[in-house]
Amino acid sequence: MFQWGKNKKTLDSLDIIAPIPGEVIALSQVPDPAFAGGHMGEGVAINPAEGSVYAPIDGKIAHIMDKSKHAVIIEHKSGIQVLIHVGIETVSLKGNGFILHVKNGAKVSKGQLLLEFDIALIQAAGLSVISPVIVPDGLDSVDRVEIHDLQQPKGSDDPVMTVHLK
């Protein structure tokens, strides 16, 4: 995947906060078999209460879907990556209803606004707004992903998952 920085092993674990305000749900509840089955990686999903995506960690934008604007990958200096995928099948909107606030390669801080999306427009197109937040499979530095209690109330700094490093 995308790698940067010289010292990948600077910590034992990394907390991931919810990047989208809303109800945190199990990844298995995502209406897409690739995400629900964990085929893309481990994580959670969020049923958004508002159309804003914030950086769940400090890092840099490793990849953003420039044309469709519906997904972004942030990479921490440890090599851990987090994929935030707004909605399901939203690539079909070709960027309509999405506003990017960052570009590929940009350094970002936890809590920084990354993109905005129009919930009503997505739903009017007959698409789900449930948004997977995953640690992609295949990252050498990841030992395991710990999913936190999804029923607890989430504040802006409450982690939804913790990534444990090898």
PDB file of C-alpha atoms in Angstrom:
ATOM      1  CA  MET A   1       0.000   0.000   0.000  1.00  0.00           C
ATOM      2  CA  PHE A   2       1.087   3.623   0.411  1.00  0.00           C
ATOM      3  CA  GLN A   3       4.169   4.039   2.602  1.00  0.00           C
ATOM      4  CA  TRP A   4       5.922   7.137   3.893  1.00  0.00           C
ATOM      5  CA  GLY A   5       8.265   8.087   6.706  1.00  0.00           C
ATOM      6  CA  LYS A   6      11.347   6.215   7.850  1.00  0.00           C
ATOM      7  CA  ASN A   7      10.295   4.859  11.232  1.00  0.00           C
ATOM      8  CA  LYS A   8       7.115   2.806  10.847  1.00  0.00           C
ATOM      9  CA  LYS A   9       7.130   1.331  14.382  1.00  0.00           C
ATOM     10  CA  THR A  10       6.765   4.369  16.623  1.00  0.00           C
ATOM     11  CA  LEU A  11       3.852   3.078  18.739  1.00  0.00           C
ATOM     12  CA  ASP A  12       2.094  -0.116  19.791  1.00  0.00           C
ATOM     13  CA  SER A  13      -1.460   0.891  18.878  1.00  0.00           C
ATOM     14  CA  LEU A  14      -3.439   3.662  17.264  1.00  0.00           C
ATOM     15  CA  ASP A  15      -6.944   4.800  18.251  1.00  0.00           C
ATOM     16  CA  ILE A  16      -9.309   5.613  15.391  1.00  0.00           C
ATOM     17  CA  ILE A  17     -12.140   8.061  16.141  1.00  0.00           C
ATOM     18  CA  ALA A  18     -15.389   8.200  14.179  1.00  0.00           C
ATOM     19  CA  PRO A  19     -14.767  10.377  11.114  1.00  0.00           C
ATOM     20  CA  ILE A  20     -18.469  11.082  10.545  1.00  0.00           C
ATOM     21  CA  PRO A  21     -20.945  12.180  13.233  1.00  0.00           C
ATOM     22  CA  GLY A  22     -23.715   9.622  13.528  1.00  0.00           C
ATOM     23  CA  GLU A  23     -24.639   6.160  14.741  1.00  0.00           C
ATOM     24  CA  VAL A  24     -21.740   3.698  14.778  1.00  0.00           C
ATOM     25  CA  ILE A  25     -22.893   0.275  13.590  1.00  0.00           C
ATOM     26  CA  ALA A  26     -21.282  -3.099  12.913  1.00  0.00           C
ATOM     27  CA  LEU A  27     -19.606  -3.484   9.534  1.00  0.00           C
ATOM     28  CA  SER A  28     -21.813  -6.540   8.976  1.00  0.00           C
ATOM     29  CA  GLN A  29     -24.824  -4.189   8.691  1.00  0.00           C
ATOM     30  CA  VAL A  30     -23.446  -2.460   5.578  1.00  0.00           C
ATOM     31  CA  PRO A  31     -25.702  -3.163   2.556  1.00  0.00           C
ATOM     32  CA  ASP A  32     -22.749  -4.297   0.435  1.00  0.00           C
ATOM     33  CA  PRO A  33     -21.373  -7.858   0.656  1.00  0.00           C
ATOM     34  CA  ALA A  34     -17.722  -6.847   0.124  1.00  0.00           C
ATOM     35  CA  PHE A  35     -17.764  -4.492   3.109  1.00  0.00           C
ATOM     36  CA  ALA A  36     -20.216  -6.505   5.256  1.00  0.00           C
ATOM     37  CA  GLY A  37     -18.183  -9.673   4.819  1.00  0.00           C
ATOM     38  CA  GLY A  38     -14.959  -7.955   5.824  1.00  0.00           C
ATOM     39  CA  HIS A  39     -13.407  -8.631   2.407  1.00  0.00           C
ATOM     40  CA  MET A  40     -11.979  -5.093   2.200  1.00  0.00           C
ATOM     41  CA  GLY A  41     -10.691  -5.039   5.785  1.00  0.00           C
ATOM     42  CA  GLU A  42     -11.880  -4.723   9.366  1.00  0.00           C
ATOM     43  CA  GLY A  43     -13.735  -1.779  10.819  1.00  0.00           C
ATOM     44  CA  VAL A  44     -17.106  -0.230  11.542  1.00  0.00           C
ATOM     45  CA  ALA A  45     -19.756   1.686   9.641  1.00  0.00           C
ATOM     46  CA  ILE A  46     -21.530   4.925  10.401  1.00  0.00           C
ATOM     47  CA  ASN A  47     -25.097   5.932   9.656  1.00  0.00           C
ATOM     48  CA  PRO A  48     -24.412   9.667   9.274  1.00  0.00           C
ATOM     49  CA  ALA A  49     -26.246  12.341  11.232  1.00  0.00           C
ATOM     50  CA  GLU A  50     -24.616  15.040   9.111  1.00  0.00           C
ATOM     51  CA  GLY A  51     -22.739  15.244   5.825  1.00  0.00           C
ATOM     52  CA  SER A  52     -19.217  15.934   7.051  1.00  0.00           C
ATOM     53  CA  VAL A  53     -16.128  13.723   7.103  1.00  0.00           C
ATOM     54  CA  TYR A  54     -13.301  14.552   9.507  1.00  0.00           C
ATOM     55  CA  ALA A  55      -9.830  13.012   9.789  1.00  0.00           C
ATOM     56  CA  PRO A  56      -9.989  10.142  12.316  1.00  0.00           C
ATOM     57  CA  ILE A  57      -6.182  10.249  12.806  1.00  0.00           C
ATOM     58  CA  ASP A  58      -3.219  12.499  12.107  1.00  0.00           C
ATOM     59  CA  GLY A  59      -1.562  11.613   8.824  1.00  0.00           C
ATOM     60  CA  LYS A  60      -1.594  12.369   5.160  1.00  0.00           C
ATOM     61  CA  ILE A  61      -4.066  11.807   2.372  1.00  0.00           C
ATOM     62  CA  ALA A  62      -2.702   8.688   0.694  1.00  0.00           C
ATOM     63  CA  HIS A  63      -5.495   8.478  -1.874  1.00  0.00           C
ATOM     64  CA  ILE A  64      -8.690  10.317  -2.653  1.00  0.00           C
ATOM     65  CA  MET A  65     -11.163   9.533  -5.399  1.00  0.00           C
ATOM     66  CA  ASP A  66     -10.801  12.859  -7.230  1.00  0.00           C
ATOM     67  CA  LYS A  67     -13.596  12.334  -9.774  1.00  0.00           C
ATOM     68  CA  SER A  68     -16.223  10.719  -7.554  1.00  0.00           C
ATOM     69  CA  LYS A  69     -15.043  12.322  -4.271  1.00  0.00           C
ATOM     70  CA  HIS A  70     -16.763   9.551  -2.277  1.00  0.00           C
ATOM     71  CA  ALA A  71     -13.770   7.872  -0.618  1.00  0.00           C
ATOM     72  CA  VAL A  72     -10.485   8.803   1.011  1.00  0.00           C
ATOM     73  CA  ILE A  73      -7.556   6.875   2.481  1.00  0.00           C
ATOM     74  CA  ILE A  74      -5.553   8.492   5.280  1.00  0.00           C
ATOM     75  CA  GLU A  75      -2.161   7.072   6.235  1.00  0.00           C
ATOM     76  CA  HIS A  76      -0.600   7.502   9.670  1.00  0.00           C
ATOM     77  CA  LYS A  77       3.205   7.763   9.976  1.00  0.00           C
ATOM     78  CA  SER A  78       3.186   4.197  11.381  1.00  0.00           C
ATOM     79  CA  GLY A  79       1.910   2.901   8.036  1.00  0.00           C
ATOM     80  CA  ILE A  80      -1.638   2.289   9.289  1.00  0.00           C
ATOM     81  CA  GLN A  81      -4.257   3.329   6.772  1.00  0.00           C
ATOM     82  CA  VAL A  82      -7.925   4.159   7.250  1.00  0.00           C
ATOM     83  CA  LEU A  83     -10.390   4.061   4.361  1.00  0.00           C
ATOM     84  CA  ILE A  84     -13.503   6.204   4.709  1.00  0.00           C
ATOM     85  CA  HIS A  85     -16.084   5.278   2.070  1.00  0.00           C
ATOM     86  CA  VAL A  86     -19.121   7.592   2.055  1.00  0.00           C
ATOM     87  CA  GLY A  87     -22.254   5.609   1.281  1.00  0.00           C
ATOM     88  CA  ILE A  88     -22.688   2.564  -0.920  1.00  0.00           C
ATOM     89  CA  GLU A  89     -22.463   2.724  -4.726  1.00  0.00           C
ATOM     90  CA  THR A  90     -21.960   6.499  -4.431  1.00  0.00           C
ATOM     91  CA  VAL A  91     -19.236   6.351  -7.080  1.00  0.00           C
ATOM     92  CA  SER A  92     -22.195   6.368  -9.506  1.00  0.00           C
ATOM     93  CA  LEU A  93     -22.927   9.988  -8.546  1.00  0.00           C
ATOM     94  CA  LYS A  94     -19.648  11.038 -10.234  1.00  0.00           C
ATOM     95  CA  GLY A  95     -18.898  13.615  -7.538  1.00  0.00           C
ATOM     96  CA  ASN A  96     -22.343  15.211  -7.544  1.00  0.00           C
ATOM     97  CA  GLY A  97     -23.201  16.115  -3.937  1.00  0.00           C
ATOM     98  CA  PHE A  98     -19.604  15.931  -2.683  1.00  0.00           C
ATOM     99  CA  ILE A  99     -17.190  18.759  -1.841  1.00  0.00           C
ATOM    100  CA  LEU A 100     -13.506  17.963  -1.236  1.00  0.00           C
ATOM    101  CA  HIS A 101     -11.504  20.052   1.223  1.00  0.00           C
ATOM    102  CA  VAL A 102      -8.180  18.192   0.794  1.00  0.00           C
ATOM    103  CA  LYS A 103      -5.987  16.839  -1.992  1.00  0.00           C
ATOM    104  CA  ASN A 104      -3.787  13.775  -2.407  1.00  0.00           C
ATOM    105  CA  GLY A 105      -0.610  14.089  -0.350  1.00  0.00           C
ATOM    106  CA  ALA A 106      -1.991  16.736   2.025  1.00  0.00           C
ATOM    107  CA  LYS A 107      -1.014  16.451   5.683  1.00  0.00           C
ATOM    108  CA  VAL A 108      -4.076  16.369   7.931  1.00  0.00           C
ATOM    109  CA  SER A 109      -4.739  16.576  11.653  1.00  0.00           C
ATOM    110  CA  LYS A 110      -7.251  14.502  13.585  1.00  0.00           C
ATOM    111  CA  GLY A 111     -10.588  16.330  13.486  1.00  0.00           C
ATOM    112  CA  GLN A 112      -9.823  18.297  10.296  1.00  0.00           C
ATOM    113  CA  LEU A 113     -12.669  18.571   7.754  1.00  0.00           C
ATOM    114  CA  LEU A 114     -11.865  16.380   4.718  1.00  0.00           C
ATOM    115  CA  LEU A 115     -15.040  16.440   2.678  1.00  0.00           C
ATOM    116  CA  GLU A 116     -18.726  17.197   2.772  1.00  0.00           C
ATOM    117  CA  PHE A 117     -21.593  15.248   1.232  1.00  0.00           C
ATOM    118  CA  ASP A 118     -25.292  15.821   0.626  1.00  0.00           C
ATOM    119  CA  ILE A 119     -27.217  13.139   2.507  1.00  0.00           C
ATOM    120  CA  ALA A 120     -30.559  14.053   0.886  1.00  0.00           C
ATOM    121  CA  LEU A 121     -29.088  13.898  -2.630  1.00  0.00           C
ATOM    122  CA  ILE A 122     -27.555  10.466  -1.987  1.00  0.00           C
ATOM    123  CA  GLN A 123     -30.832   9.128  -0.587  1.00  0.00           C
ATOM    124  CA  ALA A 124     -32.850  10.689  -3.437  1.00  0.00           C
ATOM    125  CA  ALA A 125     -30.654   8.708  -5.848  1.00  0.00           C
ATOM    126  CA  GLY A 126     -31.801   5.545  -4.038  1.00  0.00           C
ATOM    127  CA  LEU A 127     -28.393   4.929  -2.460  1.00  0.00           C
ATOM    128  CA  SER A 128     -27.462   4.077   1.108  1.00  0.00           C
ATOM    129  CA  VAL A 129     -25.584   6.686   3.159  1.00  0.00           C
ATOM    130  CA  ILE A 130     -24.180   4.054   5.531  1.00  0.00           C
ATOM    131  CA  SER A 131     -20.440   4.676   5.402  1.00  0.00           C
ATOM    132  CA  PRO A 132     -17.778   2.020   6.057  1.00  0.00           C
ATOM    133  CA  VAL A 133     -14.636   3.034   7.954  1.00  0.00           C
ATOM    134  CA  ILE A 134     -12.046   0.302   7.604  1.00  0.00           C
ATOM    135  CA  VAL A 135      -8.413  -0.579   8.039  1.00  0.00           C
ATOM    136  CA  PRO A 136      -7.647  -2.122   4.644  1.00  0.00           C
ATOM    137  CA  ASP A 137      -6.376  -5.709   4.472  1.00  0.00           C
ATOM    138  CA  GLY A 138      -2.748  -6.278   3.571  1.00  0.00           C
ATOM    139  CA  LEU A 139      -1.010  -3.770   5.848  1.00  0.00           C
ATOM    140  CA  ASP A 140       2.175  -5.426   7.147  1.00  0.00           C
ATOM    141  CA  SER A 141       2.291  -3.371  10.357  1.00  0.00           C
ATOM    142  CA  VAL A 142      -1.202  -4.378  11.561  1.00  0.00           C
ATOM    143  CA  ASP A 143      -1.447  -7.183  14.119  1.00  0.00           C
ATOM    144  CA  ARG A 144      -5.163  -6.857  14.822  1.00  0.00           C
ATOM    145  CA  VAL A 145      -8.044  -4.387  14.788  1.00  0.00           C
ATOM    146  CA  GLU A 146     -10.038  -4.067  18.003  1.00  0.00           C
ATOM    147  CA  ILE A 147     -13.608  -2.841  17.535  1.00  0.00           C
ATOM    148  CA  HIS A 148     -14.943  -0.970  20.575  1.00  0.00           C
ATOM    149  CA  ASP A 149     -18.404  -1.321  22.091  1.00  0.00           C
ATOM    150  CA  LEU A 150     -20.692   0.098  19.425  1.00  0.00           C
ATOM    151  CA  GLN A 151     -23.485   0.774  21.928  1.00  0.00           C
ATOM    152  CA  GLN A 152     -21.584   3.301  24.020  1.00  0.00           C
ATOM    153  CA  PRO A 153     -22.190   6.977  23.322  1.00  0.00           C
ATOM    154  CA  LYS A 154     -19.454   8.427  21.157  1.00  0.00           C
ATOM    155  CA  GLY A 155     -17.791  11.756  21.770  1.00  0.00           C
ATOM    156  CA  SER A 156     -15.406  13.354  19.308  1.00  0.00           C
ATOM    157  CA  ASP A 157     -12.376  11.722  20.951  1.00  0.00           C
ATOM    158  CA  ASP A 158     -13.888   8.323  21.810  1.00  0.00           C
ATOM    159  CA  PRO A 159     -12.225   5.687  19.618  1.00  0.00           C
ATOM    160  CA  VAL A 160     -14.460   3.399  17.566  1.00  0.00           C
ATOM    161  CA  MET A 161     -11.539   1.033  17.025  1.00  0.00           C
ATOM    162  CA  THR A 162      -7.922   0.534  17.987  1.00  0.00           C
ATOM    163  CA  VAL A 163      -5.326  -0.811  15.588  1.00  0.00           C
ATOM    164  CA  HIS A 164      -2.639  -2.897  17.302  1.00  0.00           C
ATOM    165  CA  LEU A 165       0.762  -3.009  15.587  1.00  0.00           C
ATOM    166  CA  LYS A 166       3.086  -5.962  15.174  1.00  0.00           C
TER     167      LYS A 166
END
